């Protein structure tokens, strides 16, 4: 059985963030952004704070680092991932 993806979930959206006092933006698919916001809420932090934590440990593009973080969190089926996991660093 083939399931067609929801076009709205894969639509690219630009989101503004403030990281270390600097305004920036990330382009993420709607589905990744929804999960990213939910993870931040579950941890009791703002999306800016969570993005800052990911930014501090990333080695590449911030949008990609957020996608990897969200994918790892969803794969673990837990949004309470210890710091350092899912950001591309050990």
PDB file of C-alpha atoms in Angstrom:
ATOM      1  CA  UNK A   1       0.000   0.000   0.000  1.00  0.00           C
ATOM      2  CA  UNK A   2       1.398   3.388  -0.992  1.00  0.00           C
ATOM      3  CA  UNK A   3       0.618   6.430   1.096  1.00  0.00           C
ATOM      4  CA  UNK A   4       0.845   9.781  -0.643  1.00  0.00           C
ATOM      5  CA  UNK A   5       2.634  12.430   1.419  1.00  0.00           C
ATOM      6  CA  UNK A   6       0.648  15.426   2.596  1.00  0.00           C
ATOM      7  CA  UNK A   7       1.773  18.317   0.369  1.00  0.00           C
ATOM      8  CA  UNK A   8       1.187  20.798   3.193  1.00  0.00           C
ATOM      9  CA  UNK A   9       3.526  18.870   5.514  1.00  0.00           C
ATOM     10  CA  UNK A  10       6.358  19.064   2.999  1.00  0.00           C
ATOM     11  CA  UNK A  11       5.860  22.745   2.140  1.00  0.00           C
ATOM     12  CA  UNK A  12       8.962  24.780   2.939  1.00  0.00           C
ATOM     13  CA  UNK A  13       8.434  27.598   5.430  1.00  0.00           C
ATOM     14  CA  UNK A  14      10.821  30.295   6.625  1.00  0.00           C
ATOM     15  CA  UNK A  15      10.905  30.946  10.397  1.00  0.00           C
ATOM     16  CA  UNK A  16      12.638  33.767  12.250  1.00  0.00           C
ATOM     17  CA  UNK A  17      14.769  32.977  15.290  1.00  0.00           C
ATOM     18  CA  UNK A  18      16.995  34.910  17.656  1.00  0.00           C
ATOM     19  CA  UNK A  19      20.215  33.095  18.501  1.00  0.00           C
ATOM     20  CA  UNK A  20      22.726  34.709  20.846  1.00  0.00           C
ATOM     21  CA  UNK A  21      21.020  38.046  20.309  1.00  0.00           C
ATOM     22  CA  UNK A  22      21.235  37.819  16.513  1.00  0.00           C
ATOM     23  CA  UNK A  23      18.200  37.495  14.250  1.00  0.00           C
ATOM     24  CA  UNK A  24      18.373  34.664  11.759  1.00  0.00           C
ATOM     25  CA  UNK A  25      15.969  32.461   9.879  1.00  0.00           C
ATOM     26  CA  UNK A  26      15.662  28.808   9.017  1.00  0.00           C
ATOM     27  CA  UNK A  27      13.774  27.178   6.186  1.00  0.00           C
ATOM     28  CA  UNK A  28      12.056  23.999   7.311  1.00  0.00           C
ATOM     29  CA  UNK A  29       9.241  21.842   6.056  1.00  0.00           C
ATOM     30  CA  UNK A  30       6.020  22.392   8.017  1.00  0.00           C
ATOM     31  CA  UNK A  31       6.181  18.908   9.544  1.00  0.00           C
ATOM     32  CA  UNK A  32       9.691  19.460  10.913  1.00  0.00           C
ATOM     33  CA  UNK A  33       8.732  22.863  12.347  1.00  0.00           C
ATOM     34  CA  UNK A  34       5.643  21.426  14.098  1.00  0.00           C
ATOM     35  CA  UNK A  35       7.741  18.718  15.749  1.00  0.00           C
ATOM     36  CA  UNK A  36      10.488  21.199  16.634  1.00  0.00           C
ATOM     37  CA  UNK A  37       7.965  23.450  18.413  1.00  0.00           C
ATOM     38  CA  UNK A  38       6.445  20.439  20.210  1.00  0.00           C
ATOM     39  CA  UNK A  39       9.881  19.295  21.402  1.00  0.00           C
ATOM     40  CA  UNK A  40      10.655  22.773  22.745  1.00  0.00           C
ATOM     41  CA  UNK A  41       7.306  22.879  24.561  1.00  0.00           C
ATOM     42  CA  UNK A  42       7.843  19.399  26.019  1.00  0.00           C
ATOM     43  CA  UNK A  43      11.244  20.505  27.342  1.00  0.00           C
ATOM     44  CA  UNK A  44       9.825  23.742  28.703  1.00  0.00           C
ATOM     45  CA  UNK A  45      12.101  25.953  26.601  1.00  0.00           C
ATOM     46  CA  UNK A  46      11.518  28.440  23.808  1.00  0.00           C
ATOM     47  CA  UNK A  47      12.221  27.524  20.196  1.00  0.00           C
ATOM     48  CA  UNK A  48      14.943  30.193  20.268  1.00  0.00           C
ATOM     49  CA  UNK A  49      16.624  28.468  23.229  1.00  0.00           C
ATOM     50  CA  UNK A  50      16.408  25.024  21.631  1.00  0.00           C
ATOM     51  CA  UNK A  51      17.737  26.404  18.337  1.00  0.00           C
ATOM     52  CA  UNK A  52      20.586  28.089  20.247  1.00  0.00           C
ATOM     53  CA  UNK A  53      21.519  24.779  21.882  1.00  0.00           C
ATOM     54  CA  UNK A  54      21.546  23.046  18.487  1.00  0.00           C
ATOM     55  CA  UNK A  55      23.460  25.946  16.910  1.00  0.00           C
ATOM     56  CA  UNK A  56      26.198  25.732  19.542  1.00  0.00           C
ATOM     57  CA  UNK A  57      26.940  22.123  18.575  1.00  0.00           C
ATOM     58  CA  UNK A  58      26.302  22.028  14.856  1.00  0.00           C
ATOM     59  CA  UNK A  59      28.939  21.592  12.199  1.00  0.00           C
ATOM     60  CA  UNK A  60      26.824  22.460   9.149  1.00  0.00           C
ATOM     61  CA  UNK A  61      23.695  24.325   8.157  1.00  0.00           C
ATOM     62  CA  UNK A  62      21.304  25.219  11.035  1.00  0.00           C
ATOM     63  CA  UNK A  63      18.186  24.127   9.136  1.00  0.00           C
ATOM     64  CA  UNK A  64      19.765  20.729   8.487  1.00  0.00           C
ATOM     65  CA  UNK A  65      20.917  20.415  12.102  1.00  0.00           C
ATOM     66  CA  UNK A  66      17.354  21.069  13.301  1.00  0.00           C
ATOM     67  CA  UNK A  67      15.996  18.429  10.899  1.00  0.00           C
ATOM     68  CA  UNK A  68      18.501  15.849  12.181  1.00  0.00           C
ATOM     69  CA  UNK A  69      17.662  16.770  15.788  1.00  0.00           C
ATOM     70  CA  UNK A  70      13.903  16.377  15.163  1.00  0.00           C
ATOM     71  CA  UNK A  71      14.362  13.137  13.229  1.00  0.00           C
ATOM     72  CA  UNK A  72      16.463  11.688  16.041  1.00  0.00           C
ATOM     73  CA  UNK A  73      13.913  12.761  18.667  1.00  0.00           C
ATOM     74  CA  UNK A  74      11.010  11.241  16.747  1.00  0.00           C
ATOM     75  CA  UNK A  75      12.965   8.053  16.059  1.00  0.00           C
ATOM     76  CA  UNK A  76      13.660   7.700  19.771  1.00  0.00           C
ATOM     77  CA  UNK A  77       9.962   8.360  20.443  1.00  0.00           C
ATOM     78  CA  UNK A  78      11.076  10.634  23.236  1.00  0.00           C
ATOM     79  CA  UNK A  79      11.387  14.398  23.318  1.00  0.00           C
ATOM     80  CA  UNK A  80      13.444  14.383  26.471  1.00  0.00           C
ATOM     81  CA  UNK A  81      16.760  13.637  24.764  1.00  0.00           C
ATOM     82  CA  UNK A  82      19.910  14.373  26.795  1.00  0.00           C
ATOM     83  CA  UNK A  83      21.886  17.395  25.629  1.00  0.00           C
ATOM     84  CA  UNK A  84      24.406  16.625  22.923  1.00  0.00           C
ATOM     85  CA  UNK A  85      22.290  13.981  21.201  1.00  0.00           C
ATOM     86  CA  UNK A  86      20.774  14.512  17.792  1.00  0.00           C
ATOM     87  CA  UNK A  87      22.843  17.531  16.888  1.00  0.00           C
ATOM     88  CA  UNK A  88      25.615  15.868  14.958  1.00  0.00           C
ATOM     89  CA  UNK A  89      28.099  15.864  17.832  1.00  0.00           C
ATOM     90  CA  UNK A  90      29.042  13.196  20.322  1.00  0.00           C
TER      91      UNK A  90
END
